[in-house]
mmCIF file of C-alpha atoms in Angstrom:
data_model
loop_
_atom_site.group_PDB
_atom_site.id
_atom_site.type_symbol
_atom_site.label_atom_id
_atom_site.label_comp_id
_atom_site.label_asym_id
_atom_site.label_seq_id
_atom_site.Cartn_x
_atom_site.Cartn_y
_atom_site.Cartn_z
ATOM 1 C CA MET A 1223 122.432 89.340 -122.810
ATOM 2 C CA LYS A 1224 118.470 91.155 -122.000
ATOM 3 C CA LYS A 1225 116.129 88.244 -121.372
ATOM 4 C CA THR A 1226 112.975 88.478 -123.616
ATOM 5 C CA LYS A 1227 109.174 88.664 -122.638
ATOM 6 C CA THR A 1228 108.047 85.228 -122.028
ATOM 7 C CA GLU A 1229 110.909 84.407 -120.005
ATOM 8 C CA GLY A 1230 110.422 86.837 -117.414
ATOM 9 C CA ARG A 1231 106.915 85.448 -117.197
ATOM 10 C CA GLY A 1232 107.760 82.045 -116.753
ATOM 11 C CA ILE A 1233 109.903 82.891 -113.640
ATOM 12 C CA ALA A 1234 107.304 85.513 -112.594
ATOM 13 C CA GLY A 1235 105.234 82.388 -112.724
ATOM 14 C CA ALA A 1236 107.334 80.116 -110.854
ATOM 15 C CA VAL A 1237 108.469 82.381 -107.907
ATOM 16 C CA VAL A 1238 104.226 82.875 -107.743
ATOM 17 C CA GLY A 1239 103.625 79.151 -107.611
ATOM 18 C CA SER A 1240 106.624 78.360 -104.567
ATOM 19 C CA ILE A 1241 104.700 81.717 -102.946
ATOM 20 C CA VAL A 1242 101.825 79.158 -103.170
ATOM 21 C CA ALA A 1243 102.807 75.908 -101.512
ATOM 22 C CA HIS A 1244 105.088 76.825 -98.500
ATOM 23 C CA ALA A 1245 101.660 79.521 -97.422
ATOM 24 C CA ALA A 1246 100.105 75.569 -98.038
ATOM 25 C CA LEU A 1247 102.152 73.988 -96.026
ATOM 26 C CA ALA A 1248 102.419 76.568 -93.448
ATOM 27 C CA VAL A 1249 98.462 76.590 -93.160
ATOM 28 C CA ILE A 1250 98.226 72.496 -92.984
ATOM 29 C CA ALA A 1251 100.850 73.145 -89.951
ATOM 30 C CA GLY A 1252 98.845 75.795 -88.464
ATOM 31 C CA VAL A 1253 96.545 73.485 -88.472
ATOM 32 C CA TRP A 1254 97.701 70.542 -86.589
ATOM 33 C CA VAL A 1255 99.451 72.534 -84.042
ATOM 34 C CA VAL A 1256 95.836 74.380 -83.230
ATOM 35 C CA ALA A 1257 93.706 70.303 -83.390
ATOM 36 C CA HIS A 1258 97.066 68.784 -81.865
ATOM 37 C CA TYR A 1259 96.253 71.519 -78.267
ATOM 38 C CA ILE A 1260 92.933 71.652 -78.323
ATOM 39 C CA ARG A 1261 92.073 67.825 -78.770
ATOM 40 C CA ASN A 1262 90.909 66.096 -75.523
ATOM 41 C CA GLU A 1263 93.017 63.808 -73.129
ATOM 42 C CA PRO A 1264 91.750 60.241 -72.366
ATOM 43 C CA PRO A 1265 90.418 59.636 -69.033
ATOM 44 C CA GLN A 1266 92.851 57.975 -66.740
ATOM 45 C CA PHE A 1267 91.863 55.980 -63.519
ATOM 46 C CA VAL A 1268 94.287 56.979 -60.733
ATOM 47 C CA ALA A 1269 93.218 55.545 -57.179
ATOM 48 C CA PRO A 1270 93.619 57.716 -54.346
ATOM 49 C CA PRO A 1271 95.703 57.950 -52.082
ATOM 50 C CA ALA A 1272 93.925 55.140 -48.343
ATOM 51 C CA PRO A 1273 93.382 57.313 -45.789
ATOM 52 C CA LYS A 1274 95.100 56.375 -42.693
ATOM 53 C CA ILE A 1275 92.787 55.164 -39.788
ATOM 54 C CA LYS A 1276 94.915 56.424 -35.929
ATOM 55 C CA ILE A 1277 92.616 54.076 -33.352
ATOM 56 C CA PRO A 1278 93.149 56.318 -29.825
ATOM 57 C CA PRO A 1279 94.826 53.878 -27.450
ATOM 58 C CA GLN A 1280 92.651 52.689 -25.092
ATOM 59 C CA THR A 1281 93.109 53.398 -21.700
ATOM 60 C CA ARG A 1282 93.354 51.104 -18.388
ATOM 61 C CA GLN A 1283 90.182 51.817 -17.114
ATOM 62 C CA HIS A 1284 87.974 50.722 -20.676
ATOM 63 C CA ARG A 1285 90.081 47.896 -20.464
ATOM 64 C CA MET A 1286 89.796 46.687 -16.742
ATOM 65 C CA ASN A 1287 85.969 47.227 -17.853
ATOM 66 C CA LEU A 1288 86.128 45.121 -20.725
ATOM 67 C CA ALA A 1289 88.287 42.143 -18.222
ATOM 68 C CA ALA A 1290 85.478 42.561 -15.604
ATOM 69 C CA HIS A 1291 82.423 42.079 -17.931
ATOM 70 C CA ALA A 1292 84.232 38.878 -19.323
ATOM 71 C CA GLY A 1293 84.524 37.318 -16.107
ATOM 72 C CA LEU A 1294 80.937 38.035 -14.796
ATOM 73 C CA ALA A 1295 79.165 34.478 -13.549
ATOM 74 C CA SER A 1296 76.398 33.663 -16.132
ATOM 75 C CA LYS A 1297 73.232 34.409 -14.456
ATOM 76 C CA PRO A 1298 71.010 31.111 -12.538
ATOM 77 C CA VAL A 1299 68.383 29.836 -14.880
ATOM 78 C CA PHE A 1300 65.765 29.744 -12.690
ATOM 79 C CA LYS A 1301 65.308 26.002 -11.567
ATOM 80 C CA GLN A 1302 68.236 26.582 -10.149
ATOM 81 C CA ARG A 1303 67.298 29.251 -7.965
ATOM 82 C CA LEU A 1304 64.924 26.816 -6.342
ATOM 83 C CA VAL A 1305 65.878 25.789 -3.259
ATOM 84 C CA SER A 1306 63.698 23.524 -0.787
ATOM 85 C CA LEU A 1307 64.049 23.919 2.773
ATOM 86 C CA ARG A 1308 62.498 20.638 4.105
ATOM 87 C CA PRO A 1309 63.466 17.213 2.382
ATOM 88 C CA THR A 1310 61.062 15.901 -0.173
ATOM 89 C CA SER A 1311 59.449 12.818 -0.775
ATOM 90 C CA PHE A 1312 61.773 11.378 -4.044
ATOM 91 C CA ALA A 1313 62.295 8.117 -6.118
ATOM 92 C CA LEU A 1314 65.801 6.379 -7.005
ATOM 93 C CA PRO A 1315 65.651 4.359 -10.408
ATOM 94 C CA GLU A 1316 65.183 0.893 -10.040
ATOM 95 C CA ALA A 1317 68.675 -1.220 -10.158
ATOM 96 C CA PRO A 1318 69.259 -3.559 -12.603
ATOM 97 C CA LYS A 1319 69.427 -7.173 -11.913
ATOM 98 C CA ILE A 1320 72.762 -8.894 -11.998
ATOM 99 C CA SER A 1321 72.907 -12.695 -12.383
ATOM 100 C CA MET A 1322 74.206 -13.610 -8.569
ATOM 101 C CA THR A 1323 76.447 -16.014 -9.844
ATOM 102 C CA ASP A 1324 79.024 -13.159 -12.091
ATOM 103 C CA LEU A 1325 79.656 -12.184 -8.100
ATOM 104 C CA LEU A 1326 82.195 -15.148 -7.323
ATOM 105 C CA ALA A 1327 84.521 -15.205 -4.492
ATOM 106 C CA PRO A 1328 88.246 -15.353 -5.851
ATOM 107 C CA ASP A 1329 89.597 -19.290 -6.233
ATOM 108 C CA PRO A 1330 92.558 -19.027 -4.011
ATOM 109 C CA SER A 1331 93.621 -22.663 -5.772
ATOM 110 C CA ALA A 1332 93.297 -19.871 -8.396
ATOM 111 C CA MET A 1333 95.305 -17.579 -7.355
ATOM 112 C CA ALA A 1334 98.193 -20.003 -5.282
ATOM 113 C CA THR A 1335 98.348 -21.427 -9.530
ATOM 114 C CA SER A 1336 98.722 -17.671 -10.396
ATOM 115 C CA VAL A 1337 101.412 -16.983 -8.253
ATOM 116 C CA VAL A 1338 103.244 -20.397 -9.039
ATOM 117 C CA THR A 1339 102.541 -19.571 -12.574
ATOM 118 C CA GLY A 1340 104.475 -15.883 -12.306
ATOM 119 C CA LEU A 1341 107.198 -17.241 -10.116
ATOM 120 C CA ALA A 1342 108.108 -20.175 -12.784
ATOM 121 C CA GLY A 1343 107.686 -18.424 -15.742
ATOM 122 C CA ALA A 1344 106.363 -18.535 -19.188
ATOM 123 C CA GLY A 1345 107.252 -22.534 -18.450
ATOM 124 C CA GLY A 1346 104.107 -23.409 -17.735
ATOM 125 C CA ILE A 1347 102.979 -25.630 -14.007
ATOM 126 C CA GLY A 1348 104.180 -29.395 -14.201
ATOM 127 C CA ALA A 1349 107.029 -31.231 -15.468
ATOM 128 C CA GLY A 1350 105.652 -32.024 -18.262
ATOM 129 C CA SER A 1351 101.577 -31.536 -17.808
ATOM 130 C CA GLY A 1352 101.914 -30.151 -20.824
ATOM 131 C CA PHE A 1353 99.138 -26.808 -19.829
ATOM 132 C CA GLY A 1354 100.808 -22.918 -19.147
ATOM 133 C CA LEU A 1355 100.023 -19.630 -18.747
ATOM 134 C CA GLY A 1356 101.736 -16.945 -21.081
ATOM 135 C CA GLY A 1357 103.287 -13.106 -20.356
ATOM 136 C CA ALA A 1358 101.095 -10.436 -19.765
ATOM 137 C CA GLY A 1359 99.077 -9.170 -22.725
ATOM 138 C CA GLY A 1360 97.093 -11.065 -25.600
ATOM 139 C CA LYS A 1361 93.968 -12.801 -25.628
ATOM 140 C CA GLY A 1362 92.395 -15.749 -23.791
ATOM 141 C CA ILE A 1363 94.875 -15.883 -20.562
ATOM 142 C CA GLY A 1364 97.551 -14.157 -20.445
ATOM 143 C CA SER A 1365 98.930 -14.036 -23.989
ATOM 144 C CA GLY A 1366 97.233 -17.398 -24.536
ATOM 145 C CA ILE A 1367 96.471 -21.022 -23.292
ATOM 146 C CA GLN A 1368 98.325 -23.837 -23.932
ATOM 147 C CA PHE A 1369 96.237 -27.491 -23.421
ATOM 148 C CA LEU A 1370 98.660 -30.439 -24.020
ATOM 149 C CA GLY A 1371 101.505 -28.127 -25.052
ATOM 150 C CA VAL A 1372 99.897 -26.778 -28.080
ATOM 151 C CA GLN A 1373 99.650 -22.440 -27.363
ATOM 152 C CA ALA A 1374 96.315 -20.714 -29.096
ATOM 153 C CA ASN A 1375 95.340 -17.358 -28.247
ATOM 154 C CA GLY A 1376 90.999 -16.682 -27.496
ATOM 155 C CA ARG A 1377 88.386 -16.633 -24.852
ATOM 156 C CA LYS A 1378 85.694 -18.536 -26.748
ATOM 157 C CA VAL A 1379 87.487 -22.416 -26.506
ATOM 158 C CA LEU A 1380 85.797 -25.092 -28.051
ATOM 159 C CA LEU A 1381 87.291 -28.978 -27.221
ATOM 160 C CA LEU A 1382 86.537 -32.079 -30.279
ATOM 161 C CA PHE A 1383 86.974 -35.462 -27.994
ATOM 162 C CA ASP A 1384 87.428 -38.462 -30.830
ATOM 163 C CA VAL A 1385 87.135 -40.986 -28.297
ATOM 164 C CA SER A 1386 86.847 -44.252 -31.135
ATOM 165 C CA ARG A 1387 88.074 -47.623 -30.288
ATOM 166 C CA SER A 1388 91.234 -47.027 -32.490
ATOM 167 C CA VAL A 1389 92.245 -43.522 -30.415
ATOM 168 C CA VAL A 1390 91.704 -45.122 -26.953
ATOM 169 C CA ASN A 1391 94.106 -47.658 -27.564
ATOM 170 C CA LYS A 1392 96.819 -45.200 -29.111
ATOM 171 C CA ALA A 1393 96.309 -43.067 -26.747
ATOM 172 C CA ALA A 1394 97.209 -45.436 -23.532
ATOM 173 C CA GLN A 1395 100.175 -46.620 -25.302
ATOM 174 C CA SER A 1396 101.792 -43.233 -25.400
ATOM 175 C CA SER A 1397 102.526 -41.059 -22.330
ATOM 176 C CA MET A 1398 98.645 -39.534 -22.434
ATOM 177 C CA PRO A 1399 96.328 -41.674 -22.119
ATOM 178 C CA LEU A 1400 91.837 -40.336 -22.142
ATOM 179 C CA VAL A 1401 92.260 -40.369 -18.252
ATOM 180 C CA LYS A 1402 95.364 -37.830 -18.295
ATOM 181 C CA ILE A 1403 93.485 -36.034 -20.963
ATOM 182 C CA LYS A 1404 90.329 -35.614 -18.543
ATOM 183 C CA GLU A 1405 92.522 -33.986 -15.701
ATOM 184 C CA GLU A 1406 94.069 -31.965 -18.371
ATOM 185 C CA THR A 1407 91.056 -30.720 -19.479
ATOM 186 C CA LEU A 1408 90.063 -29.984 -15.854
ATOM 187 C CA THR A 1409 92.999 -28.325 -15.408
ATOM 188 C CA MET A 1410 92.700 -25.514 -18.088
ATOM 189 C CA ILE A 1411 88.788 -24.791 -17.382
ATOM 190 C CA ASP A 1412 89.738 -23.960 -13.658
ATOM 191 C CA GLN A 1413 92.629 -21.972 -15.706
ATOM 192 C CA LEU A 1414 89.940 -19.994 -17.576
ATOM 193 C CA PRO A 1415 89.163 -16.224 -16.764
ATOM 194 C CA ALA A 1416 85.355 -15.825 -16.177
ATOM 195 C CA ASP A 1417 85.350 -13.878 -18.956
ATOM 196 C CA ALA A 1418 85.724 -16.201 -21.180
ATOM 197 C CA ARG A 1419 83.736 -19.076 -22.953
ATOM 198 C CA PHE A 1420 84.388 -22.886 -23.847
ATOM 199 C CA GLY A 1421 82.970 -26.028 -24.585
ATOM 200 C CA MET A 1422 83.196 -29.512 -24.896
ATOM 201 C CA ILE A 1423 81.477 -32.287 -27.519
ATOM 202 C CA GLN A 1424 83.106 -35.689 -27.492
ATOM 203 C CA PHE A 1425 82.610 -37.940 -30.914
ATOM 204 C CA VAL A 1426 83.003 -41.291 -32.666
ATOM 205 C CA ARG A 1427 81.024 -41.108 -34.988
ATOM 206 C CA ASN A 1428 77.809 -39.483 -33.358
ATOM 207 C CA TYR A 1429 78.511 -36.853 -30.978
ATOM 208 C CA LYS A 1430 77.744 -35.632 -27.502
ATOM 209 C CA PRO A 1431 77.924 -32.248 -26.804
ATOM 210 C CA PHE A 1432 78.669 -30.726 -23.074
ATOM 211 C CA ALA A 1433 76.401 -27.901 -23.947
ATOM 212 C CA SER A 1434 74.670 -26.897 -26.538
ATOM 213 C CA SER A 1435 75.964 -23.964 -26.422
ATOM 214 C CA LEU A 1436 79.283 -21.602 -25.178
ATOM 215 C CA ILE A 1437 79.138 -21.333 -21.932
ATOM 216 C CA ALA A 1438 80.502 -19.009 -19.533
ATOM 217 C CA ALA A 1439 83.656 -20.376 -17.434
ATOM 218 C CA THR A 1440 81.527 -19.260 -14.083
ATOM 219 C CA LYS A 1441 82.357 -20.613 -11.029
ATOM 220 C CA PRO A 1442 78.546 -22.602 -11.325
ATOM 221 C CA ASN A 1443 79.284 -24.102 -15.067
ATOM 222 C CA ARG A 1444 82.796 -24.929 -14.472
ATOM 223 C CA ASP A 1445 81.756 -27.582 -11.106
ATOM 224 C CA LEU A 1446 79.227 -28.277 -13.815
ATOM 225 C CA ALA A 1447 81.721 -29.274 -16.550
ATOM 226 C CA ARG A 1448 83.973 -30.801 -13.667
ATOM 227 C CA GLN A 1449 80.504 -33.270 -13.229
ATOM 228 C CA TRP A 1450 79.774 -33.366 -16.629
ATOM 229 C CA VAL A 1451 83.396 -35.152 -17.508
ATOM 230 C CA GLU A 1452 83.317 -36.985 -14.004
ATOM 231 C CA THR A 1453 79.756 -39.059 -15.186
ATOM 232 C CA GLU A 1454 79.196 -38.053 -19.117
ATOM 233 C CA TRP A 1455 83.633 -38.895 -20.152
ATOM 234 C CA ASN A 1456 83.779 -42.200 -22.373
ATOM 235 C CA GLU A 1457 86.190 -43.772 -23.024
ATOM 236 C CA SER A 1458 84.641 -47.395 -24.852
ATOM 237 C CA GLY A 1459 85.396 -46.725 -27.707
ATOM 238 C CA GLN A 1460 82.069 -46.893 -28.570
ATOM 239 C CA MET A 1461 78.622 -43.959 -28.992
ATOM 240 C CA ALA A 1462 74.821 -45.994 -29.399
ATOM 241 C CA ARG A 1463 72.653 -42.709 -30.850
ATOM 242 C CA SER A 1464 69.936 -43.769 -28.271
ATOM 243 C CA GLY A 1465 72.921 -42.561 -25.503
ATOM 244 C CA LYS A 1466 71.715 -40.178 -23.532
ATOM 245 C CA SER A 1467 71.851 -36.108 -25.712
ATOM 246 C CA VAL A 1468 74.002 -38.897 -27.790
ATOM 247 C CA ILE A 1469 73.077 -36.546 -31.423
ATOM 248 C CA SER A 1470 72.891 -38.373 -34.308
ATOM 249 C CA PRO A 1471 72.760 -37.181 -37.781
ATOM 250 C CA SER A 1472 72.897 -38.126 -41.421
ATOM 251 C CA PRO A 1473 75.293 -39.141 -42.206
ATOM 252 C CA ASN A 1474 77.315 -39.010 -39.656
ATOM 253 C CA GLY A 1475 81.381 -38.710 -38.777
ATOM 254 C CA LEU A 1476 83.621 -35.274 -38.567
ATOM 255 C CA PRO A 1477 81.884 -33.199 -41.133
ATOM 256 C CA PRO A 1478 78.483 -32.547 -39.165
ATOM 257 C CA ILE A 1479 80.259 -32.357 -36.095
ATOM 258 C CA LEU A 1480 82.538 -29.554 -36.730
ATOM 259 C CA ARG A 1481 79.363 -27.260 -38.783
ATOM 260 C CA ALA A 1482 78.426 -27.648 -35.158
ATOM 261 C CA ALA A 1483 81.337 -26.867 -33.789
ATOM 262 C CA PHE A 1484 81.607 -23.490 -35.850
ATOM 263 C CA GLN A 1485 77.302 -22.633 -35.409
ATOM 264 C CA MET A 1486 78.914 -22.552 -31.641
ATOM 265 C CA ASP A 1487 81.121 -19.359 -32.684
ATOM 266 C CA PRO A 1488 84.437 -20.580 -30.841
ATOM 267 C CA ASP A 1489 88.000 -18.158 -30.857
ATOM 268 C CA VAL A 1490 90.312 -21.316 -31.984
ATOM 269 C CA ILE A 1491 89.293 -25.228 -31.682
ATOM 270 C CA PHE A 1492 91.205 -27.814 -30.479
ATOM 271 C CA ILE A 1493 90.778 -31.652 -32.255
ATOM 272 C CA ILE A 1494 91.977 -34.170 -30.402
ATOM 273 C CA SER A 1495 92.441 -37.566 -31.983
ATOM 274 C CA ASP A 1496 94.408 -39.923 -34.586
ATOM 275 C CA GLY A 1497 93.057 -38.536 -37.696
ATOM 276 C CA SER A 1498 91.415 -40.699 -39.413
ATOM 277 C CA PHE A 1499 87.371 -40.336 -39.654
ATOM 278 C CA GLU A 1500 84.597 -42.073 -40.975
ATOM 279 C CA ARG A 1501 81.267 -42.104 -41.621
ATOM 280 C CA GLY A 1502 77.541 -44.051 -42.260
ATOM 281 C CA VAL A 1503 76.450 -47.130 -39.928
ATOM 282 C CA GLU A 1504 78.001 -50.087 -39.740
ATOM 283 C CA THR A 1505 80.808 -48.975 -42.880
ATOM 284 C CA SER A 1506 84.731 -48.579 -43.314
ATOM 285 C CA GLU A 1507 84.361 -44.827 -46.047
ATOM 286 C CA LYS A 1508 86.973 -42.865 -45.341
ATOM 287 C CA ILE A 1509 86.055 -39.419 -44.918
ATOM 288 C CA SER A 1510 88.818 -37.643 -48.033
ATOM 289 C CA SER A 1511 91.131 -34.776 -47.207
ATOM 290 C CA GLN A 1512 89.707 -33.116 -50.339
ATOM 291 C CA GLU A 1513 86.258 -32.888 -48.644
ATOM 292 C CA PHE A 1514 87.710 -31.879 -45.147
ATOM 293 C CA ASP A 1515 89.189 -28.875 -46.927
ATOM 294 C CA ALA A 1516 86.468 -27.825 -48.841
ATOM 295 C CA LEU A 1517 84.456 -28.317 -45.612
ATOM 296 C CA LEU A 1518 86.805 -26.054 -43.895
ATOM 297 C CA ALA A 1519 87.573 -22.994 -46.704
ATOM 298 C CA GLU A 1520 83.383 -23.388 -46.495
ATOM 299 C CA LEU A 1521 83.204 -22.810 -42.577
ATOM 300 C CA GLN A 1522 85.898 -19.966 -42.660
ATOM 301 C CA GLY A 1523 84.811 -18.829 -45.301
ATOM 302 C CA ALA A 1524 81.723 -16.645 -43.718
ATOM 303 C CA ARG A 1525 83.548 -15.820 -41.200
ATOM 304 C CA ALA A 1526 85.189 -11.810 -40.774
ATOM 305 C CA MET A 1527 87.838 -14.009 -38.717
ATOM 306 C CA LYS A 1528 89.105 -17.296 -38.663
ATOM 307 C CA VAL A 1529 88.962 -19.850 -36.491
ATOM 308 C CA PRO A 1530 92.792 -21.744 -35.909
ATOM 309 C CA VAL A 1531 92.063 -25.383 -35.752
ATOM 310 C CA HIS A 1532 94.808 -27.267 -33.499
ATOM 311 C CA PHE A 1533 94.993 -31.357 -33.339
ATOM 312 C CA ILE A 1534 96.885 -33.171 -31.424
ATOM 313 C CA GLY A 1535 97.152 -36.610 -32.862
ATOM 314 C CA PHE A 1536 98.141 -39.529 -31.614
ATOM 315 C CA GLN A 1537 99.912 -42.939 -34.266
ATOM 316 C CA MET A 1538 98.522 -40.401 -37.497
ATOM 317 C CA ARG A 1539 99.615 -42.186 -40.673
ATOM 318 C CA PRO A 1540 101.051 -39.892 -43.407
ATOM 319 C CA VAL A 1541 98.645 -39.373 -44.871
ATOM 320 C CA ASP A 1542 96.192 -37.843 -41.420
ATOM 321 C CA LYS A 1543 98.806 -36.055 -40.513
ATOM 322 C CA GLU A 1544 99.989 -33.968 -44.002
ATOM 323 C CA CYS A 1545 96.285 -33.680 -44.292
ATOM 324 C CA TRP A 1546 95.339 -32.001 -41.358
ATOM 325 C CA GLU A 1547 98.932 -30.115 -40.858
ATOM 326 C CA LYS A 1548 97.763 -28.409 -44.293
ATOM 327 C CA ILE A 1549 94.648 -27.393 -42.351
ATOM 328 C CA ALA A 1550 96.076 -25.990 -39.066
ATOM 329 C CA ARG A 1551 98.381 -24.451 -41.286
ATOM 330 C CA ARG A 1552 96.436 -23.254 -43.674
ATOM 331 C CA TYR A 1553 94.382 -21.338 -40.167
ATOM 332 C CA GLY A 1554 96.501 -20.145 -38.255
ATOM 333 C CA GLY A 1555 96.592 -23.319 -35.663
ATOM 334 C CA SER A 1556 98.775 -26.234 -35.580
ATOM 335 C CA LEU A 1557 99.456 -29.745 -35.034
ATOM 336 C CA LYS A 1558 100.933 -32.053 -32.369
ATOM 337 C CA GLU A 1559 101.633 -36.069 -32.824
ATOM 338 C CA LEU A 1560 101.768 -37.586 -29.156
ATOM 339 C CA LYS A 1561 103.721 -40.160 -29.699
#
């Protein structure tokens, strides 16, 4: 069948269009390939390898030179090179003043007592005396002091003696009258080391201190204490305000005496009494336990270290015993009743 002229023209157009499309695609592909090869590569940062540093080995002579240099002595300063070939005048510094009362010879009786104490152990000195020394360590004498059978620690000791008529009578009826308490007091003072301090106060409603402050337990001061006890010890049951060295606060009684005692700054306080305290002049007003509680809280509250208060009583009333037992226990002390 013979093709017409129009069909031949259509076939020719299709062939030409196909050729043109393929040519365009070839041109585009060629352009992409050329562009891919001619474009710039992105920069890359590459650290070069670290150079190898090789330290040459030190020679033996070099090490010896360094050691010799390190061992050289420093050059002397100018004043160290000044040498005097002749003696010259010079002055020594003034010697400090030394109290001769502190240069005490050993007391043979104290040394003998120490030996006996070491052999006897912690049981104390003598039978039933109530006074003894503890072992080594702690404050005070050895591990502490024992006064009338009560153990305490401290190097500043203050003794408060109630010498009222009721206490004198009750003490006389017990195994520890005031005469024996006086002997035990002197024995304790004799056993105090020289660096300890002590004080004594006798009181009824007024009071009489041995000294206005605690004094060192040197031999001269011990002698003064012995003389004071022998001459000023009061067993009459009274203390007139006009008496020698008697202090009469207003109102009187134990509270102002305790204030005066704490002002002496003791480490430990012993109170020897029957626990029943009155105040005023020619009155029988009793001081309540609530007042003593408040007073001791005030006096102890201002101190960094609480002061143990040990109470040694004679024939105490139950209410008084309960009061002072609580006070003593609250501040690290104890109560002992002598019957």
